[in-house]
GROMACS .gro file of C-alpha atoms in nm:
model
  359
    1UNK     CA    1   0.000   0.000   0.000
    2UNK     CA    2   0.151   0.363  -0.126
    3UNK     CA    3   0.070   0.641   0.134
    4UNK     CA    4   0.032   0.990  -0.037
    5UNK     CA    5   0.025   1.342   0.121
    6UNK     CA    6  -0.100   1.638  -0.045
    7UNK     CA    7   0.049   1.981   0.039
    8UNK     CA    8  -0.131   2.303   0.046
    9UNK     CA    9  -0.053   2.657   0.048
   10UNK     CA   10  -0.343   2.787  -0.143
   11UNK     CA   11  -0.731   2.743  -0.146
   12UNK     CA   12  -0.744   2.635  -0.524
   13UNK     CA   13  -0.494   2.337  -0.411
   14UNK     CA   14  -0.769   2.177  -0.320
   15UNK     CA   15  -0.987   2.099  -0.677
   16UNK     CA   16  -0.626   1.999  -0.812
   17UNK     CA   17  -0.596   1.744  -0.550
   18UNK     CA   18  -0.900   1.545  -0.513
   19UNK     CA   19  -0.920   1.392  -0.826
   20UNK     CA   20  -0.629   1.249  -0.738
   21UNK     CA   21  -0.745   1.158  -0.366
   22UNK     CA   22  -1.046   1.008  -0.560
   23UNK     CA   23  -0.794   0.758  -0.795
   24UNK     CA   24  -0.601   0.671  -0.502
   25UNK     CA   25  -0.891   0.532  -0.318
   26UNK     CA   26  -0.982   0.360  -0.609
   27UNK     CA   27  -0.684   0.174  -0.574
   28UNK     CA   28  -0.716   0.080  -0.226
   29UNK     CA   29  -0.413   0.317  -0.128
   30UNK     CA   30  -0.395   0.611   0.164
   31UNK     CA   31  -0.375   0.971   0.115
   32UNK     CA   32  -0.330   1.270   0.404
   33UNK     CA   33  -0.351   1.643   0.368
   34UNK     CA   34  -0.099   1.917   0.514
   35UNK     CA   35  -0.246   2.260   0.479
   36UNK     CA   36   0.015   2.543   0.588
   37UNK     CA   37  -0.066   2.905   0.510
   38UNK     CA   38  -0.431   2.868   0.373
   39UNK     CA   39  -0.784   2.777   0.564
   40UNK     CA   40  -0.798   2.407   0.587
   41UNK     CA   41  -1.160   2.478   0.649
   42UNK     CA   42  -1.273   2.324   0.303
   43UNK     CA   43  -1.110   1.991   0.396
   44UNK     CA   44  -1.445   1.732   0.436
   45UNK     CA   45  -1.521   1.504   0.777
   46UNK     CA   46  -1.351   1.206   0.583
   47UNK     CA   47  -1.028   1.402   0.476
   48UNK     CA   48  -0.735   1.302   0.689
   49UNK     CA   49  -0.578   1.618   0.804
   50UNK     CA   50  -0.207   1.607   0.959
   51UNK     CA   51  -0.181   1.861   1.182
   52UNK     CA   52   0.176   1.894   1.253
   53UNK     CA   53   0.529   1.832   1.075
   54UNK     CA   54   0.567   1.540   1.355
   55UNK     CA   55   0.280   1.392   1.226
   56UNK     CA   56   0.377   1.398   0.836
   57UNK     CA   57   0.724   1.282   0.956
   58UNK     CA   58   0.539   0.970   1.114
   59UNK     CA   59   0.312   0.961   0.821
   60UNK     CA   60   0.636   0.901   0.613
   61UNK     CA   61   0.466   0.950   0.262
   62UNK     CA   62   0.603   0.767  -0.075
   63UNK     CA   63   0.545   1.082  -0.260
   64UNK     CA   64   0.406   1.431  -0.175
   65UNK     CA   65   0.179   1.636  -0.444
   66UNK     CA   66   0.272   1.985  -0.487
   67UNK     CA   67   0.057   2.199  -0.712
   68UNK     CA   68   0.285   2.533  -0.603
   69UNK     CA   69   0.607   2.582  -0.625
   70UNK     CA   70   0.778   2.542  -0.289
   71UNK     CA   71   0.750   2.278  -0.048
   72UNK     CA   72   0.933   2.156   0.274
   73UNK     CA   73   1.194   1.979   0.125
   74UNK     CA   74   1.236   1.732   0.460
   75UNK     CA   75   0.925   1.601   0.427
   76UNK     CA   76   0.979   1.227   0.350
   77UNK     CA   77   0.942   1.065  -0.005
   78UNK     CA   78   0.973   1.226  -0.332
   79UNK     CA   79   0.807   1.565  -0.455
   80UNK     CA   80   0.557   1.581  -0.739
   81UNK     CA   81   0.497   1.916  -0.930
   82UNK     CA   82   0.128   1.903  -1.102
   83UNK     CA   83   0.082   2.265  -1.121
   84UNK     CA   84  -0.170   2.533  -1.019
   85UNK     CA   85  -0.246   2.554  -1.387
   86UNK     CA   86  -0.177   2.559  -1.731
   87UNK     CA   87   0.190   2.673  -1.929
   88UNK     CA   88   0.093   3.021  -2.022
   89UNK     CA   89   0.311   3.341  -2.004
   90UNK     CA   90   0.055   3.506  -1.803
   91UNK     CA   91   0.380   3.834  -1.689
   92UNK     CA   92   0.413   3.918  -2.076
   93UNK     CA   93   0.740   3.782  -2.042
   94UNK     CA   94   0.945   3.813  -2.395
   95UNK     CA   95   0.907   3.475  -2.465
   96UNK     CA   96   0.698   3.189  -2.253
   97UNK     CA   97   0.998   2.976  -2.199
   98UNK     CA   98   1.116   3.239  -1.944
   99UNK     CA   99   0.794   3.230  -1.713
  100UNK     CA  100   0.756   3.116  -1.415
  101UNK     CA  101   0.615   2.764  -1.532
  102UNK     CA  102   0.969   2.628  -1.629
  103UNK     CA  103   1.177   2.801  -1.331
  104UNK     CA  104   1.326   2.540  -1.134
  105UNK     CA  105   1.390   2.576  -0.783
  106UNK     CA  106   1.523   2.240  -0.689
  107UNK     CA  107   1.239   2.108  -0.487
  108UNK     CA  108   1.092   1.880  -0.694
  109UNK     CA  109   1.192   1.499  -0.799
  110UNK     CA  110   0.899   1.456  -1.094
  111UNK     CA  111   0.716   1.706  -1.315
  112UNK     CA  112   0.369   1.614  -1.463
  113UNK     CA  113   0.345   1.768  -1.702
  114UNK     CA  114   0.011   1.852  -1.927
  115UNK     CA  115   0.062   1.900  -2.320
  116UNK     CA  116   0.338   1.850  -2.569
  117UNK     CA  117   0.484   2.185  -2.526
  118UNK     CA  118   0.569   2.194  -2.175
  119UNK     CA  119   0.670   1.842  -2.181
  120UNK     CA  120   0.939   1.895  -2.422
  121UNK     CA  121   1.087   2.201  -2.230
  122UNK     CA  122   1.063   2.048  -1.927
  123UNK     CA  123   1.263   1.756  -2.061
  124UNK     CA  124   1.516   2.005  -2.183
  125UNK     CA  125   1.562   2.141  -1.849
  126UNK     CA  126   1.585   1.766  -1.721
  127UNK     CA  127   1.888   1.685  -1.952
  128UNK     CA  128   2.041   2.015  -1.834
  129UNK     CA  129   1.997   1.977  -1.452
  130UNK     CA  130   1.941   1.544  -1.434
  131UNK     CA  131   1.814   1.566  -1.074
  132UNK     CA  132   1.469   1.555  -1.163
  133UNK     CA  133   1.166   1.363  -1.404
  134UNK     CA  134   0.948   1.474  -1.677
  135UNK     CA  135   0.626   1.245  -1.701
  136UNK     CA  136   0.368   1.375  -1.922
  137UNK     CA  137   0.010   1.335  -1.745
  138UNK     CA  138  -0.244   1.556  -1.790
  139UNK     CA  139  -0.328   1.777  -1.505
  140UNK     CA  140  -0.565   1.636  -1.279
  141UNK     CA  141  -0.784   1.864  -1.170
  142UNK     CA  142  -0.977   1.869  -1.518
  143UNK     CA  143  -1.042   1.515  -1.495
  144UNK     CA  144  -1.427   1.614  -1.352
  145UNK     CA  145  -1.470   1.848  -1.623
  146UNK     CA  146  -1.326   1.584  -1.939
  147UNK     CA  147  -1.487   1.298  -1.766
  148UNK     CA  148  -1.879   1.461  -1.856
  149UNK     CA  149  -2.006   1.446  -2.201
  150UNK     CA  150  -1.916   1.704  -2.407
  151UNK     CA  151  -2.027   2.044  -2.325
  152UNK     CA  152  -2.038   2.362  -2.574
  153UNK     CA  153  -2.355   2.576  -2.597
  154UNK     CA  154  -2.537   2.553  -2.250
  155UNK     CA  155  -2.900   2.527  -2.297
  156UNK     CA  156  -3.142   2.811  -2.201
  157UNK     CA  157  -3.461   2.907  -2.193
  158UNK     CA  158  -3.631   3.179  -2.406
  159UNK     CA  159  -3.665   3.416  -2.114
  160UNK     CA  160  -3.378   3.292  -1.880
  161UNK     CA  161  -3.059   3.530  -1.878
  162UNK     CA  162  -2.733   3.479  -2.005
  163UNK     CA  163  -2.474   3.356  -1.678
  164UNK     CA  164  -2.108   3.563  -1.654
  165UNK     CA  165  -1.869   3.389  -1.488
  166UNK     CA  166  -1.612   3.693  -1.367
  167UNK     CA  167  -1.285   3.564  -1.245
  168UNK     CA  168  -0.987   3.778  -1.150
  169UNK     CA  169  -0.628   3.739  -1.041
  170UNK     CA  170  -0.440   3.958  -0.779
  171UNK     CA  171  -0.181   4.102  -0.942
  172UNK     CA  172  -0.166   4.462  -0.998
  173UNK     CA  173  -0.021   4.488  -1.292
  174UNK     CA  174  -0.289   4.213  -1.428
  175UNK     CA  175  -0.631   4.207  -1.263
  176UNK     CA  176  -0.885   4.355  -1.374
  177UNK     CA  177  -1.089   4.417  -1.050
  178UNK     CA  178  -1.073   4.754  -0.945
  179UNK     CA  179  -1.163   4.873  -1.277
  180UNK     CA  180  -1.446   4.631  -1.337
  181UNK     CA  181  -1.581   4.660  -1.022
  182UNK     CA  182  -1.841   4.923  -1.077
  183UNK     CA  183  -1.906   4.805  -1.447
  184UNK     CA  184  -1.993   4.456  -1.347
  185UNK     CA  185  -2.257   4.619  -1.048
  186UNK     CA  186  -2.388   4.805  -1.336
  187UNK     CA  187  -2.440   4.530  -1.553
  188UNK     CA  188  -2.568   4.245  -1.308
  189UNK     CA  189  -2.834   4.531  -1.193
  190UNK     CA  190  -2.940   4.630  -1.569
  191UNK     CA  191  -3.164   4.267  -1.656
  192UNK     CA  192  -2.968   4.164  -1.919
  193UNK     CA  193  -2.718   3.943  -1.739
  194UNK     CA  194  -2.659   3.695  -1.430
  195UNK     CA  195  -2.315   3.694  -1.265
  196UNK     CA  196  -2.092   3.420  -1.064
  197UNK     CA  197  -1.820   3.620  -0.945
  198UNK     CA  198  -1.504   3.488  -0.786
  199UNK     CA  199  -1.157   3.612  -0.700
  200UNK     CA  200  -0.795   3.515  -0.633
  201UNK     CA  201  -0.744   3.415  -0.264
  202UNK     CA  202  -0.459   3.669  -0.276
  203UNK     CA  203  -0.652   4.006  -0.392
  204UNK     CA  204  -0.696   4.281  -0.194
  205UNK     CA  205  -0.969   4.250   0.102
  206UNK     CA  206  -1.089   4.568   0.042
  207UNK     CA  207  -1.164   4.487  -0.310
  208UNK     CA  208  -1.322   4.171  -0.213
  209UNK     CA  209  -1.555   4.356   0.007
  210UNK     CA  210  -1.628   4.556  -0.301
  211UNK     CA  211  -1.773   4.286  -0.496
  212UNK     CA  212  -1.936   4.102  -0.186
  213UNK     CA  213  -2.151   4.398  -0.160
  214UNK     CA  214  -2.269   4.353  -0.532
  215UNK     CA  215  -2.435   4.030  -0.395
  216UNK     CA  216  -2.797   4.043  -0.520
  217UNK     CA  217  -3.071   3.875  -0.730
  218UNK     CA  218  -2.860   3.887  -1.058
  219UNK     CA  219  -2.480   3.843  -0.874
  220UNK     CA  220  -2.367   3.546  -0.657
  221UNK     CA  221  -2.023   3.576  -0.496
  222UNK     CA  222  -1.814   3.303  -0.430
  223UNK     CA  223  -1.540   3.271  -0.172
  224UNK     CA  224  -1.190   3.162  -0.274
  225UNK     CA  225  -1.225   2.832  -0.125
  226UNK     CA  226  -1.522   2.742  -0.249
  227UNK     CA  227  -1.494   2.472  -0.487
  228UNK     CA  228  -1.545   2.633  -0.859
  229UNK     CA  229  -1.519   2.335  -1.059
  230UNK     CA  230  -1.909   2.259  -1.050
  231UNK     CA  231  -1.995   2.608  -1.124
  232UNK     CA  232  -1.801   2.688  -1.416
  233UNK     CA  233  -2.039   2.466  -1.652
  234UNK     CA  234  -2.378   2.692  -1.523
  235UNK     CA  235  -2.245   2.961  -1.722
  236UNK     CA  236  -2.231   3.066  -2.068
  237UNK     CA  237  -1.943   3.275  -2.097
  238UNK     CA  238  -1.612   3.406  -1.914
  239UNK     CA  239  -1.525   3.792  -1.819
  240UNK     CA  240  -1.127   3.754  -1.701
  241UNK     CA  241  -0.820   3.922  -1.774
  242UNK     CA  242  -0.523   3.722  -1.703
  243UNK     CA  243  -0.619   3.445  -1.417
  244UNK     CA  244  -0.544   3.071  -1.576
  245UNK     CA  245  -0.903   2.994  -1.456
  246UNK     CA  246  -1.029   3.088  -1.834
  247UNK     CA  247  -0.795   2.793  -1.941
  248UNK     CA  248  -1.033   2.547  -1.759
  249UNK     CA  249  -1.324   2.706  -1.874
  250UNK     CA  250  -1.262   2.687  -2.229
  251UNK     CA  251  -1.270   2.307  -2.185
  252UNK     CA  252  -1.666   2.342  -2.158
  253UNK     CA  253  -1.583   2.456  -2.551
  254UNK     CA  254  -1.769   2.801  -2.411
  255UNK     CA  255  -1.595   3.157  -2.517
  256UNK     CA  256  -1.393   3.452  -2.310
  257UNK     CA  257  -1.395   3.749  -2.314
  258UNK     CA  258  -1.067   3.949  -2.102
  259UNK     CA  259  -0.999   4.253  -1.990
  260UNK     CA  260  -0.646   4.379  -2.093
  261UNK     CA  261  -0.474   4.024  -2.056
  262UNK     CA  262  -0.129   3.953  -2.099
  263UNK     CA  263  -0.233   3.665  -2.290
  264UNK     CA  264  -0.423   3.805  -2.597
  265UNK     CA  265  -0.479   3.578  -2.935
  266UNK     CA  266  -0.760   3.482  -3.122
  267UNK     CA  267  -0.897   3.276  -2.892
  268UNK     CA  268  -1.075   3.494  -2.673
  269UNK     CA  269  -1.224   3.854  -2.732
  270UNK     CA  270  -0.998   4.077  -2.550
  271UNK     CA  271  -1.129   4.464  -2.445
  272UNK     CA  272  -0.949   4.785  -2.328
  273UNK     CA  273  -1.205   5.033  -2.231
  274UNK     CA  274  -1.449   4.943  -1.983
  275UNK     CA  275  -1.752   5.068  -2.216
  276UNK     CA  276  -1.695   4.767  -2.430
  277UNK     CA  277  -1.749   4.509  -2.194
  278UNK     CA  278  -2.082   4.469  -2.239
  279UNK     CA  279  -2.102   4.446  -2.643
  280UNK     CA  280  -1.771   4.167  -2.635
  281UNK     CA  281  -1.997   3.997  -2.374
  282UNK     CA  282  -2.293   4.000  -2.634
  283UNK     CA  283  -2.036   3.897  -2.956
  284UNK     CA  284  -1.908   3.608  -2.704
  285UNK     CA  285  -2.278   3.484  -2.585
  286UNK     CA  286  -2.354   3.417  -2.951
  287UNK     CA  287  -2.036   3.158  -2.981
  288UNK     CA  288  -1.931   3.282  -3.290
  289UNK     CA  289  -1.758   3.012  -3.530
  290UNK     CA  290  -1.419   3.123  -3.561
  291UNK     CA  291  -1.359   3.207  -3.245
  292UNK     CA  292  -1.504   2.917  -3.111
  293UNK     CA  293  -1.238   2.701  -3.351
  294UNK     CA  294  -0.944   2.946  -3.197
  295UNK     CA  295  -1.060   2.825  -2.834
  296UNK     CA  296  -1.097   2.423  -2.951
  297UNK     CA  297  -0.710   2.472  -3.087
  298UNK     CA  298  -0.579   2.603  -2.772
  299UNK     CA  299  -0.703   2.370  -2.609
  300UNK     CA  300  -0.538   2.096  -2.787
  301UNK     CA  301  -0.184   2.298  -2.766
  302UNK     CA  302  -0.278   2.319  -2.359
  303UNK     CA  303  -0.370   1.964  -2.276
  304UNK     CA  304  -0.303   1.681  -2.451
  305UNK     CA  305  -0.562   1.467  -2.310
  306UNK     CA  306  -0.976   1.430  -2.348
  307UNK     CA  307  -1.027   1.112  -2.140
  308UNK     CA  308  -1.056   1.225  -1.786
  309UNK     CA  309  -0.781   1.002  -1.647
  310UNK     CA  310  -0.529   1.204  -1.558
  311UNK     CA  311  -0.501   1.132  -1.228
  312UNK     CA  312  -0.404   0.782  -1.287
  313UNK     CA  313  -0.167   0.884  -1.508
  314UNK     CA  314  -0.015   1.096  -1.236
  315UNK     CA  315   0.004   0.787  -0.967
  316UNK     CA  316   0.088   0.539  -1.263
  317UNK     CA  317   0.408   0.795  -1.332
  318UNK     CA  318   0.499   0.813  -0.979
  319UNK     CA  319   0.491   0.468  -0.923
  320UNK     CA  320   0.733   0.446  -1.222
  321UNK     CA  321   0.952   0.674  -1.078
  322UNK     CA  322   0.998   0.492  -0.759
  323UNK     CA  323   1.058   0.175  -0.885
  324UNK     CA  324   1.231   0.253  -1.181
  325UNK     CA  325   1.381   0.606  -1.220
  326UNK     CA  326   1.487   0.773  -0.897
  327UNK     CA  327   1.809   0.610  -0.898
  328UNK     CA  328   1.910   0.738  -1.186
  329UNK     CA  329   1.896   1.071  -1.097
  330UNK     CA  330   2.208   1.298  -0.956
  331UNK     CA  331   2.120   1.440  -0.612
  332UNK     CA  332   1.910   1.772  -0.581
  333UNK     CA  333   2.121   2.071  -0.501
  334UNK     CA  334   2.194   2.201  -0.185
  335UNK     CA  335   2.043   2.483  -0.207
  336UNK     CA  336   2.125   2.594   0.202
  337UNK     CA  337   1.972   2.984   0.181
  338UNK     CA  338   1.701   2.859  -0.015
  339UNK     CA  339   1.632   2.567   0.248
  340UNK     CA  340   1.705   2.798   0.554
  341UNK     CA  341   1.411   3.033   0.373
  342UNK     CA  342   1.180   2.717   0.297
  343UNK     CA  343   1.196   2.637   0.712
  344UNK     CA  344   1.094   3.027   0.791
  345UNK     CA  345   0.769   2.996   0.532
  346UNK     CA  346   0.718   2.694   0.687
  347UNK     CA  347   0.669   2.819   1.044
  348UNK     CA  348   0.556   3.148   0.939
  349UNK     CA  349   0.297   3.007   0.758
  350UNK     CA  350   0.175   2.772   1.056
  351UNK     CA  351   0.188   3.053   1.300
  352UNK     CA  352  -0.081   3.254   1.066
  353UNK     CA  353  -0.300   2.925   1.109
  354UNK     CA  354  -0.236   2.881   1.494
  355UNK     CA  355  -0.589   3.096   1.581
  356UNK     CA  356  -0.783   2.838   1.311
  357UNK     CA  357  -0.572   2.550   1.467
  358UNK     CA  358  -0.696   2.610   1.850
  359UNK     CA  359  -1.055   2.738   1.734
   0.00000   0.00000   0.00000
């Protein structure tokens, strides 16, 4: 029996990782979670949660899943990368080989890797350092979403009103919050549009409280750690700007429209006045052909697989690993100031959780 742990920093961890909790129950094998620096309060009754480092010592896990990129490098077994998303250059790098998809840090034994692309650079970067895996997988978390029947066009009443999902990251120099905010109150109050409105874990509270105040007939808000996976096929179309989130959602084969992304291309309608929202929104809702074939392509440069099985690909490439590949590998660097730095995240990041801990 393999014991697995799954480490998270960030609420959005969570979708990645059950998928693959679900395939390793399947299998008749054990999995434990170690949250450190985000609520653990979306972990369910059945979730095993190890509360301290003692206990994932004496867990003593074959392999840890990491979809960030740091983790406490003394935890025991190997560490798996499977990503927070998809290989974009979402800074506007010059090129997306220098983002920060393919920087490595020297935590990390195996990569899982989603499409062709990333696999070959990542493979590169393996011949050049040789103290770590490639293993192309698929990325787990869309195995719910690739698993259903096909999507495209959802199906709606006469009468019923087009659904917005409106998701935004936290950096400055890419969300699109603060100047959406009043535009997308506007719009969710004028009866030509529903909204589901969600944003980065990481954005600024008092913009948060912004949008929670939009709440209303026409405007749900959703918390960070709410699971988003279900609701992202009840709409019909995405308002975003640079958040990897419209990735997944083009997987329903539904369109987006951004908001001055760094990403731009002919798969999504991208706006730079706030005025224009609304009429991209209306051009998107009608799933026009061309850019619906734009969004199909990307997705087959993004993710290289349509079965839903990703997840066992993941523990089937781990399990190769072990047996068959970590041997062959030159040791990790030592990397002392970057381990010494690891150790202070580590407890600073417990001490922030110490008031949910004893509550």
């Amino acid at each position: 029996m393999r014991r697995y742990l799954f480490f998270v920093n960030q609420p959005y961890s969570y979708s990645i990782l059950r998928p693959l909790q679900e395939e390793i129950m399947r299998r008749g094998d054990e999995a434990a979670w170690f949250v450190a620096g985000c609520s653990a309060a979306p972990l369910r009754p059945e979730e095993r949660r190890l509360g301290s480092v003692k206990e994932v010592m004496e867990y003593n896990a074959d392999a840890t899943f990491v979809p960030g990129d740091w983790v406490p490098y003394f935890f025991p077994g190997i560490k798996v990368e499977v990503f927070h998303g998809m290989a974009r250059n979402k800074r506007g790098h010059s090129s997306e080989d220098e983002s920060d998809h393919y920087r490595i840090r020297g935590w990390f034994d195996l990569y899982c890797t989603h499409a062709v692309k990333d696999t070959e650079k990542f493979r590169e970067l393996a011949a050049q350092y040789q103290h770590f895996g490639v293993a192309h997988t698929g990325w787990p978390k869309l195995d719910p979403l690739l698993s259903q029947p096909g999507e495209g066009k959802r199906n709606r009443s006469e009468n019923e009103l087009p659904v917005v999902f409106y998701a935004s990251t936290f950096s400055r120099s890419v969300t699109s919050a603060p100047d959406l905010v009043e535009k997308i109150g506007e719009l969710s109050r004028n009866g030509r549009w529903k909204f589901i409105v969600t944003l980065h874990p990481k954005m600024d509270p008092a913009i948060v409280d912004q949008y929670r105040k939009l709440s209303g007939e026409n405007l749900r808000f959703v918390e960070s750690d709410e699971d988003l996976l279900p609701l992202l096929p009840q709409a019909d179309v995405m308002l975003c700007d640079t958040s990897s989130i419209m990735f997944e959602f083009m997987f329903l084969d539904r369109p987006v429209v951004t908001f001055r992304t760094k990403m731009p291309g002919p798969y999504l309608i991208d706006v730079h006045d706030v005025e224009d929202v609304e009429s991209a929104l209306e051009e998107a809702v009608q799933y026009p052909d061309t850019l619906m074939q734009e969004t199909r392509a990307l997705c087959d440069q993004l993710h290289s697989f349509r079965d839903g099985r990703s997840s066992g690909r993941v523990l089937d490439a781990v399990e190769d690993f072990l047996i068959n590949k970590r041997s062959e590998l030159k040791p990790k660097p030592m990397n002392l100031l970057r381990k010494l730095k690891v150790r202070r995240r580590l407890r600073k990041e417990l001490a922030r959780m110490a008031p949910e801990s004893s509550g």
